[in-house]
Coordinates of C-alpha atoms and ligand atoms in Angstrom, one line a residue:
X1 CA 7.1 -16.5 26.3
X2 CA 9.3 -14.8 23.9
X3 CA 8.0 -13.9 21.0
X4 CA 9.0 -12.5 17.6
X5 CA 7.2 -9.9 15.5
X6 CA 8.1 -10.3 11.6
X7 CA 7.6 -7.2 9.4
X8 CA 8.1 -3.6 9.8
X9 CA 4.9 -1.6 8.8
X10 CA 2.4 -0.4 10.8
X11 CA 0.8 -3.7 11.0
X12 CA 3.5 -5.2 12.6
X13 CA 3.3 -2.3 15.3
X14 CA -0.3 -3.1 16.3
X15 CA 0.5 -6.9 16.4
X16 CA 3.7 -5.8 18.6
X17 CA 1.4 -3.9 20.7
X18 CA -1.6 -6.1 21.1
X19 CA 1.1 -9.1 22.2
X20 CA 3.0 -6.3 24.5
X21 CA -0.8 -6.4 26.9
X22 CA -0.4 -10.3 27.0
X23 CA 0.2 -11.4 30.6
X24 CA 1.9 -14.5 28.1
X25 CA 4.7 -12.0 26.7
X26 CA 7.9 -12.0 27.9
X27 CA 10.5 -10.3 25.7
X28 CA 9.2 -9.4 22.2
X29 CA 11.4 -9.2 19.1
X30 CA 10.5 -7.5 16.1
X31 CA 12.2 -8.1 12.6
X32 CA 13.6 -5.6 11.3
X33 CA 10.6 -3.5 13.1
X34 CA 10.6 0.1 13.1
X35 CA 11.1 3.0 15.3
X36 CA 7.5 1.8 16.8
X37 CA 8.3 -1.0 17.8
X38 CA 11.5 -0.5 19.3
X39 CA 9.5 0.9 22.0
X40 CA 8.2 -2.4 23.2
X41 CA 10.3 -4.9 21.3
X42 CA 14.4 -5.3 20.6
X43 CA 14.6 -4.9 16.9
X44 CA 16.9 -7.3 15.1
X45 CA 18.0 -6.3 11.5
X46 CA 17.1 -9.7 9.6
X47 CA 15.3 -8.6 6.6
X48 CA 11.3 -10.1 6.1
X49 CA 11.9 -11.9 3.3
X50 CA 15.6 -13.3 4.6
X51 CA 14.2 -16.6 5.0
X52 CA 16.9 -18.4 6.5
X53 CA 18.1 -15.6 8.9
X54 CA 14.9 -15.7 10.2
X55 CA 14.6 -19.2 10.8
X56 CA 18.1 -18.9 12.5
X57 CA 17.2 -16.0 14.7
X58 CA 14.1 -18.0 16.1
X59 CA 15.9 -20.7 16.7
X60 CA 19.0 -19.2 17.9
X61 CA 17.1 -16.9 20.3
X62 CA 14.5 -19.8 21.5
X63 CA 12.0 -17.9 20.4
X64 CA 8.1 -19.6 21.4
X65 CA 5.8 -18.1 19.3
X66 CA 6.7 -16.5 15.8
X67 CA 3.9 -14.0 14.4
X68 CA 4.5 -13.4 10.8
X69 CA 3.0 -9.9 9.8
X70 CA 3.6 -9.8 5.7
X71 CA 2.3 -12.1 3.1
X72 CA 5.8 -12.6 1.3
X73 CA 7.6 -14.9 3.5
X74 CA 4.2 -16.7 4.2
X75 CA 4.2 -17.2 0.1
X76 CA 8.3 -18.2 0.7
X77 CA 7.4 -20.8 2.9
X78 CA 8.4 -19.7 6.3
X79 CA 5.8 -21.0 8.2
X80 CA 6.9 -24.4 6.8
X81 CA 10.3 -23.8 7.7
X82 CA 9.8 -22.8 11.1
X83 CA 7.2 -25.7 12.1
X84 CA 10.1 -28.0 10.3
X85 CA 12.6 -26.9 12.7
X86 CA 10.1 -27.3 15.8
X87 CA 9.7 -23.3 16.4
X88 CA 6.1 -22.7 16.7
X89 CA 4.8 -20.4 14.3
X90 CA 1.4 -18.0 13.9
X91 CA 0.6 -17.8 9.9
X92 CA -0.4 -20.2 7.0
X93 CA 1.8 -22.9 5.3
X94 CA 3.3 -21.6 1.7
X95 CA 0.5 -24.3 0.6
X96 CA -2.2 -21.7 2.9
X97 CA -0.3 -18.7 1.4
X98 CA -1.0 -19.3 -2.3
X99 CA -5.0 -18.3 -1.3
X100 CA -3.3 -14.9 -1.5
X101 CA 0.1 -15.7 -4.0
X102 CA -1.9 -17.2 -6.8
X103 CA -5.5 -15.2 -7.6
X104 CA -6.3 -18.3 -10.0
X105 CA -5.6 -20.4 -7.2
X106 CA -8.1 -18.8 -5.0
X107 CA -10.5 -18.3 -8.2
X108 CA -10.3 -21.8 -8.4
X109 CA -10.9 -22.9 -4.7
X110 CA -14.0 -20.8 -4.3
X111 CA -15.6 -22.2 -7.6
X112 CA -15.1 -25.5 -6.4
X113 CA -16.3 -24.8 -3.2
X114 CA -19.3 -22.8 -4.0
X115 CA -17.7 -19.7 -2.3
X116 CA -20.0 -16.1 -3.8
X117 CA -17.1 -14.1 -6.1
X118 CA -17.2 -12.4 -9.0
X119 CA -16.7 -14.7 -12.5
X120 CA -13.5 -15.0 -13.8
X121 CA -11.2 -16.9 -16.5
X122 CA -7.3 -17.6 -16.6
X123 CA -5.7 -15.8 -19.5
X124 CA -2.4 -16.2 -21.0
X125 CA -2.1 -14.9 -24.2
X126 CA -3.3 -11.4 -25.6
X127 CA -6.2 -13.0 -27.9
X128 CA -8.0 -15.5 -25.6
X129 CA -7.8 -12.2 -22.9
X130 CA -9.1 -10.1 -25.0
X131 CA -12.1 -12.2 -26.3
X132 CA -13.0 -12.9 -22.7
X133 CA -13.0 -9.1 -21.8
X134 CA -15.4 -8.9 -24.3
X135 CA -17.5 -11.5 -23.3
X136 CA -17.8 -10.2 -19.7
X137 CA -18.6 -6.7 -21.3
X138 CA -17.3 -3.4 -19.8
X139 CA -16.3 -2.0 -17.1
X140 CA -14.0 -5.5 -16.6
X141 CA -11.4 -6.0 -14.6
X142 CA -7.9 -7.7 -14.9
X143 CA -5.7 -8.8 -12.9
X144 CA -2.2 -9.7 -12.6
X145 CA -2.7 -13.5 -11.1
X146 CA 0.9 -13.4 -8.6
X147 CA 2.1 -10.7 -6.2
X148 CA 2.2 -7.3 -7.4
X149 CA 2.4 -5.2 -4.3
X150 CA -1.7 -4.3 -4.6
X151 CA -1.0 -2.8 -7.8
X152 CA -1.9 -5.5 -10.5
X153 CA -5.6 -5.1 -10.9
X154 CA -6.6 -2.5 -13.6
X155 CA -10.9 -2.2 -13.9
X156 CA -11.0 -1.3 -17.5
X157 CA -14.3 1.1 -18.9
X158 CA -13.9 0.1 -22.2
X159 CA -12.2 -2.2 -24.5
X160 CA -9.4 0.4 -25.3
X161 CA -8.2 0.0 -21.8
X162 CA -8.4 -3.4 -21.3
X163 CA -6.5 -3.9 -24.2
X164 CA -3.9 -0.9 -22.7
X165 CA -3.8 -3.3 -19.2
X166 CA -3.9 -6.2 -20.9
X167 CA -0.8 -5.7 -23.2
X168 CA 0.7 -4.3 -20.0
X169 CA 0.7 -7.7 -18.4
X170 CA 1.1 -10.2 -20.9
X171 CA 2.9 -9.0 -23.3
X172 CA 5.2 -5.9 -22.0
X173 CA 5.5 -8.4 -18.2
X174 CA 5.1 -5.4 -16.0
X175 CA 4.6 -7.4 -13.3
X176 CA 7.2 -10.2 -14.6
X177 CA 6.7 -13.7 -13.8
X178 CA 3.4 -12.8 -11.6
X179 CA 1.7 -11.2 -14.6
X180 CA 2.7 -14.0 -17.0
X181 CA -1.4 -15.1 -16.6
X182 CA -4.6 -12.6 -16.0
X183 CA -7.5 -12.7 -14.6
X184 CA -10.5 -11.3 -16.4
X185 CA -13.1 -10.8 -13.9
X186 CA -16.8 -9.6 -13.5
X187 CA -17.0 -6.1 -12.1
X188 CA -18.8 -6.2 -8.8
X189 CA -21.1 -3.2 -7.6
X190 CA -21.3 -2.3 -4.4
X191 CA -19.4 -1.4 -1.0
X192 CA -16.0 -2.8 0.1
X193 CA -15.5 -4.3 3.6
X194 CA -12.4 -6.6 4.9
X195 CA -13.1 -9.8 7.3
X196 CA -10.7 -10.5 9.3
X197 CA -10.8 -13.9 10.9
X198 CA -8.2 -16.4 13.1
X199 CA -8.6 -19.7 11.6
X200 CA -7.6 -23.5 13.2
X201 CA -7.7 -25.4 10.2
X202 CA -11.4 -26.2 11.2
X203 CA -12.7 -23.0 13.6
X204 CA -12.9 -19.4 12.9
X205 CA -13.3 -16.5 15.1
X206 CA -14.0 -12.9 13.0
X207 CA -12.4 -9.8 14.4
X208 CA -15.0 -6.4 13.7
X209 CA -15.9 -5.8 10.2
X210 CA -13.4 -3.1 8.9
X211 CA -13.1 -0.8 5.8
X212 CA -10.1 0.2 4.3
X213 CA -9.3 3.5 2.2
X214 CA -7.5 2.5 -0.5
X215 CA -7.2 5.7 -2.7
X216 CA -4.9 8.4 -1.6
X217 CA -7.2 11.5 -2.0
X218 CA -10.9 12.9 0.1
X219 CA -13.5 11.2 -1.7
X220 CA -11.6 8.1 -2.8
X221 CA -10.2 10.2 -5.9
X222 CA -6.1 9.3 -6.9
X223 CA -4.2 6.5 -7.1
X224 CA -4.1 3.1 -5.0
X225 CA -2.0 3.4 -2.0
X226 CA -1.3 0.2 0.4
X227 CA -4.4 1.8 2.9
X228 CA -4.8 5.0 3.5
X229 CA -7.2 4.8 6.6
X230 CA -9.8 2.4 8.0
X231 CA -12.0 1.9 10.7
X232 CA -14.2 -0.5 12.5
X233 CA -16.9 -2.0 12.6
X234 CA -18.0 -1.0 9.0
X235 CA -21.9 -0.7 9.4
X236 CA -22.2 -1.8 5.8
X237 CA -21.2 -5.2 7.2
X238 CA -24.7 -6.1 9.5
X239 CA -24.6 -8.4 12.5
X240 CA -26.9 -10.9 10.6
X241 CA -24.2 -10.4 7.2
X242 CA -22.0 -11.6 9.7
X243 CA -23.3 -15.0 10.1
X244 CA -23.3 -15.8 6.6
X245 CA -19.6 -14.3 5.8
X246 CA -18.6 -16.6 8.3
X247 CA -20.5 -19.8 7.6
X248 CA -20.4 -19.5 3.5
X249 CA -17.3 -17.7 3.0
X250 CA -14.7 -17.9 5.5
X251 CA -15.7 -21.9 6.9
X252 CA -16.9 -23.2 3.4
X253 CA -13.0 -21.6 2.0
X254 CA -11.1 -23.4 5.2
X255 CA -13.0 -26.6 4.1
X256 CA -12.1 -26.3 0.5
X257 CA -8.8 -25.4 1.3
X258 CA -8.7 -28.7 3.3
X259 CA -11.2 -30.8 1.4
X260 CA -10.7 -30.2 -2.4
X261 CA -6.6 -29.2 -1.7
X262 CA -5.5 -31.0 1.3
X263 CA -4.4 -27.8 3.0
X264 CA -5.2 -27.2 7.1
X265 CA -4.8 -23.1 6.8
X266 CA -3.6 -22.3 10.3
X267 CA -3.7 -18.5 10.8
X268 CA -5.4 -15.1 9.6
X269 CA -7.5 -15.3 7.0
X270 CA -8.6 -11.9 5.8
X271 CA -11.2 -12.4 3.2
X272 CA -11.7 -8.3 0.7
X273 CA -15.6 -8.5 0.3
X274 CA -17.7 -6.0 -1.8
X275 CA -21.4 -5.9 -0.3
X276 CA -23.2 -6.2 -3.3
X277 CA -27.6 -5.9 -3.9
X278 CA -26.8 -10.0 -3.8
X279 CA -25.2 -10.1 -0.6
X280 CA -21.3 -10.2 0.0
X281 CA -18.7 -11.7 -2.4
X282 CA -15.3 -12.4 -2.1
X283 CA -12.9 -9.9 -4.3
X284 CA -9.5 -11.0 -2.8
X285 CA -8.5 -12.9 -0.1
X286 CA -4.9 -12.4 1.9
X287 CA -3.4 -15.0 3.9
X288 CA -2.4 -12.1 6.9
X289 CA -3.5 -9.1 9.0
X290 CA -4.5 -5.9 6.7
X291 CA -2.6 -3.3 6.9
X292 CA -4.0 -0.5 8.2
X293 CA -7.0 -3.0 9.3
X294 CA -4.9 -4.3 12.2
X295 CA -5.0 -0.9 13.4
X296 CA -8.6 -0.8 13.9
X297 CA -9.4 -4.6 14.6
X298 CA -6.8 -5.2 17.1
X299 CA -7.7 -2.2 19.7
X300 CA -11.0 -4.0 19.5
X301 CA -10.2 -7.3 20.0
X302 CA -11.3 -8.7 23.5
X303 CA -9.2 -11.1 24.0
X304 CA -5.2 -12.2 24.8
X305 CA -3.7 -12.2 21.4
X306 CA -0.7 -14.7 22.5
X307 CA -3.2 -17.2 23.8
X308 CA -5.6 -17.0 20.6
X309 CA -2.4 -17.3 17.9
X310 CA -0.7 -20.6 20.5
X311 CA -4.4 -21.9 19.9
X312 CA -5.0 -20.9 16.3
X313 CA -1.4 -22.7 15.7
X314 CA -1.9 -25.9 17.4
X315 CA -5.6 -26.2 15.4
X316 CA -7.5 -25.6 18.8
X317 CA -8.9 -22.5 18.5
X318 CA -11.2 -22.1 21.0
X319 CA -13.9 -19.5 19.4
X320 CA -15.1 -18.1 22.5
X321 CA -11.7 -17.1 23.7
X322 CA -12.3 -14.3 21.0
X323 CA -14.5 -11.4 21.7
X324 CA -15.1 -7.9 20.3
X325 CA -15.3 -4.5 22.5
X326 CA -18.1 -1.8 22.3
X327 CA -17.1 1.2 20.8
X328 CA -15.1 1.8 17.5
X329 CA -11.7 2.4 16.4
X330 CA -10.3 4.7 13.5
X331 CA -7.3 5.2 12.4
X332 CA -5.6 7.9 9.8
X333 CA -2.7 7.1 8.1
X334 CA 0.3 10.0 7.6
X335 CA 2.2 9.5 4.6
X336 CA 5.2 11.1 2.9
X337 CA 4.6 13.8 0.4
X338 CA 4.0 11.8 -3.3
X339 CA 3.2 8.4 -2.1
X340 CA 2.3 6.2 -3.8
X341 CA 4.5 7.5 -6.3
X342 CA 8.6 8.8 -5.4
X343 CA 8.8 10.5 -2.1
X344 CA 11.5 11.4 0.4
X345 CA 12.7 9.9 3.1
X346 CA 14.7 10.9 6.2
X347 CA 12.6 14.1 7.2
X348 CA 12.5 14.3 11.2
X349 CA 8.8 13.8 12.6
X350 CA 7.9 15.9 15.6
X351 CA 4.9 15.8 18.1
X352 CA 4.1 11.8 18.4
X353 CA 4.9 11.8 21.9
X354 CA 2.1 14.7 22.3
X355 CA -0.1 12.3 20.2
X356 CA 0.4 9.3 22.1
X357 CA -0.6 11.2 25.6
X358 CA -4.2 12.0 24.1
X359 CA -6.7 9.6 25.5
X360 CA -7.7 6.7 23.5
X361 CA -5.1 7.7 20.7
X362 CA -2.8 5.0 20.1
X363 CA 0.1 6.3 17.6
X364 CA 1.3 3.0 15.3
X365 CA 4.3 3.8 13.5
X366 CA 5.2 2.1 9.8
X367 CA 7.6 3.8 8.0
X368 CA 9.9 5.3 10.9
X369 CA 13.6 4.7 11.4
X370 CA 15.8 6.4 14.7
X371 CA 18.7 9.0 13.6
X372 CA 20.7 10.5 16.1
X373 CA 17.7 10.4 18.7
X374 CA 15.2 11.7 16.1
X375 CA 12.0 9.7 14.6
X376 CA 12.6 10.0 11.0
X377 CA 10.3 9.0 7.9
X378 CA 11.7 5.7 6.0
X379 CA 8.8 5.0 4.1
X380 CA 5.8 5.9 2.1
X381 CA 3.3 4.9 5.1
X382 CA 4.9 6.8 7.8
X383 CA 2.6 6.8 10.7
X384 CA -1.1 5.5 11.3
X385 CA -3.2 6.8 14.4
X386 CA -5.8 4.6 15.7
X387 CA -8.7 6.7 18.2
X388 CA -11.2 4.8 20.4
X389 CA -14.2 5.5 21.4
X390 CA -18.2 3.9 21.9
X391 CA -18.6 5.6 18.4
X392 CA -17.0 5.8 15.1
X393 CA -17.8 10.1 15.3
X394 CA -15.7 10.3 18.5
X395 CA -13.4 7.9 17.6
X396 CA -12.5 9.7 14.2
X397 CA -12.2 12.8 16.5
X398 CA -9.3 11.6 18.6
X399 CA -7.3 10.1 15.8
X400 CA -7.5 13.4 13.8
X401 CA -6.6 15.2 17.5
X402 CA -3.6 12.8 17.0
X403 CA -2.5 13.6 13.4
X404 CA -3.0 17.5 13.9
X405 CA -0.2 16.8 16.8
X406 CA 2.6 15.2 14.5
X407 CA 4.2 17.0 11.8
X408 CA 6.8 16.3 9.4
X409 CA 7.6 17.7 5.7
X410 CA 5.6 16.9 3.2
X411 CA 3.5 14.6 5.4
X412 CA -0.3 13.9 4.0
X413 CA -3.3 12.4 5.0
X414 CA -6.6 11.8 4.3
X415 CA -9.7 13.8 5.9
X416 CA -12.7 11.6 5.2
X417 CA -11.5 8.3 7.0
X418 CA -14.9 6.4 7.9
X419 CA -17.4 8.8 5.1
X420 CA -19.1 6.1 3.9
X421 CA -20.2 5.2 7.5
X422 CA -21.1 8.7 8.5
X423 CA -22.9 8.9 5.6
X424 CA -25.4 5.7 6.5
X425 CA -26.1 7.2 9.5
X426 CA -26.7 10.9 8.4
X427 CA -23.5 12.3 9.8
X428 CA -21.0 14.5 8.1
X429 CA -17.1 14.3 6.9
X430 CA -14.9 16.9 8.5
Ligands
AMP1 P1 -7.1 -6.5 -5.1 O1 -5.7 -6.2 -5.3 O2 -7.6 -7.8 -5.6 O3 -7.5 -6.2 -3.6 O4 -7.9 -5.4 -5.9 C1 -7.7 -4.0 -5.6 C2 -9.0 -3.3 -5.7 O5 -9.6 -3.4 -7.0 C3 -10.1 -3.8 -4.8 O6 -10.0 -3.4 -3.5 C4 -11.3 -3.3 -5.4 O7 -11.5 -2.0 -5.1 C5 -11.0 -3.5 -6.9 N1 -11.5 -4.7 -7.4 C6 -10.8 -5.9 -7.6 N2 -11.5 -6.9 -8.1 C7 -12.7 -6.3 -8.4 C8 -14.0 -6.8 -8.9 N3 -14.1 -8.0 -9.4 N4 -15.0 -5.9 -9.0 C9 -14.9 -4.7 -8.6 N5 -13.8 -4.1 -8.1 C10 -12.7 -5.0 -7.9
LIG2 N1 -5.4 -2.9 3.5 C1 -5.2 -3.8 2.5 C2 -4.3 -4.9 2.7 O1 -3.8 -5.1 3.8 O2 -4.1 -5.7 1.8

């Protein structure tokens, strides 16, 4: 089969990578892909978000499977477009896609369906915001109800701030048209996990409980980045947990999306939980791989990708197909020097061949470009490293083996991937 990779982040790598080990793959394309990629795909400069030249390109190159990696051309309706022109295509209608496009939308769907979240009103003026801040008392948290590029949630202390976030918004339109409304939402207490899960329209198979690392200093301290780490499983997720995520929160939000809105979701659904004294409840949900969860989930998926997203696609997922190895998986994520903020680009990376010889180290690149036969930074993610091993110690061992391998200027990463695991189990941070 040929099959076409959309995205260019270190997401898109992994998926590139898992399809690569499918006895199903033929050629792979990636688009635009990265310097990663190019090692397993043929990269074709069509832009994500170029709807229409990506629509051509799969159907110019007969392409049999499309995986789409980002949530913005799910939101633009490619999936529609694709399955319109016959190309078969792995990831959720634009209909699916607003479960992560529209937070009221999926505020809304899990109200309806009795989904656990946190309590939440639609805002669109500066008064009725404000008195419902109030009324939920402080810390609160507001949110930006489009896409804002994980940026547009604020959790304010006090009412000074949530007046500062909330004038941000709705009245100053930082966000523009996807901060025209707010959400203001219940602070949950309690630990974050992700759930990945391939969905039919009616089945669901979950991937390893994962945690992400969202802040980009040791001990969660700085700003929000897109991931700065994760690994899997998460132990805060437990086998029995498990059973209930997937019966009361991802099934019961495939059959609301289907019952109350008419939608079959065909694809990922990745479902942000925070593991609170009342069990899990849903914070976000994304309508596509996490990014750098892919990293971690994918190494430990037991299964053949291609055959699982044809499946998943056609709505007959078959959940058994999908099974998770021993063992777990970091990763550590490299990034350029001032991400999330302004950073350089174009600084020559050295060493990732070194890394990618280690045992169990897999190197996934995001932001890399090729320049005259060097690797070079293009982004603020630049490189994740994912280590395997039958536990999360040894794993995190190998994939900070990796990163002490590659250097470039200015690069930065994170030292505590996987603390609030090692904690549980009375282990230490390096
Ligand atoms: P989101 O963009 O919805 O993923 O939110 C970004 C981050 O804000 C989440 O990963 C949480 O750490 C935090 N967050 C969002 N909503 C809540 C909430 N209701 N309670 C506590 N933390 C939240
Ligand atoms: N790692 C968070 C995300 O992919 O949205």
């Amino acid at each position: 089969m040929k099959i076409l990779v959309v995205g260019s982040g270190g997401r898109e790598h992994a998926l590139v990578w898992k399809v690569a080990q499918s006895p199903l793959a033929g050629e792979i394309l990636a688009a635009p892909g990265n310097a990663g990629t190019a090692t397993l795909a043929r990269n074709i400069a069509v832009a994500a978000d170029d709807i229409e030249g990506l629509v051509r390109l799969a159907s110019d190159e007969r392409v049999d499977l499309t995986v789409v990696g980002p949530e913005l051309p799910l939101t633009m309706g490619l999936a529609d477009r694709l399955a319109d022109a016959g190309l078969p295509v792995f990831g959720p209608s634009a209909a699916g896609a607003r479960i992560e496009g529209s937070k009221w939308f999926a505020k809304k769907l899990m109200q309806k369906g009795g989904i656990p979240t946190a309590a939440a009103y639609l805002a669109d003026t500066r008064e009725d915001a404000i008195s419902r801040a109030e009324e939920l008392g402080y810390p609160v948290v507001i949110k930006a109800d489009g896409l804002a590029a994980g940026k547009g949630v604020v959790i304010a202390g006090s009412a000074v701030e949530a007046e500062a976030a909330i004038d941000d918004m709705l009245v100053r339109g930082r966000f523009g048209s996807s901060g025209e409304r707010v959400l203001i939402e219940e602070c949950l207490k309690g630990e974050e996990a992700s759930i990945l899960a391939f969905v039919d329209g009616e089945s669901s198979a979950l991937l390893a409980p994962s945690q992400d690392h969202k802040r980009a200093f040791d001990g969660d301290e700085g700003p929000n980045t897109g991931g700065m780490g994760a690994y899997a499983p998460a132990p805060v997720v437990t086998p029995a947990m498990l059973g209930t995520i997937k019966n009361d929160i991802i099934d019961a939000t495939v059959r609301a999306l289907r019952e109350t809105d008419g939608t079959v979701y065909r694809g990922v659904l990745y479902a942000g939980l925070m593991v609170t004294e009342d069990g899990p409840k849903v914070i976000e949900f994304n309508c596509r791989f996490g990014d750098p969860e892919a990293q971690v989930t994918l190494p430990l998926l037991d299964a053949d990708i291609v055959e699982v997203m044809v499946a998943t696609a056609r709505g007959e997922l078959d959940p058994s197909a999908v099974g998770t190895s021993a063992g777990s998986a970091a990763c550590v994520v490299m990034v350029s020097g001032g991400y999330p903020g302004s950073y350089e680009k174009g600084k020559v990376i050295s060493g990732l061949s070194s890394a990618g010889a280690l045992d169990d180290v897999v190197v996934f690149h995001a932001g890399t470009a090729e320049r005259d036969g060097d690797v070079v930074t293009s982004g603020g993610r630049v490189i994740g490293v994912t280590g395997t091993a039958s536990d999360l110690p040894a794993a995190l061992v190998r994939a900070y083996d990796g990163v002490s391998a590659i250097t470039f200027a200015g690069a930065h990463h994170r030292h505590d991937i996987g603390h609030r695991a090692l904690e549980r189990s009375g282990g230490v941070t390096r």
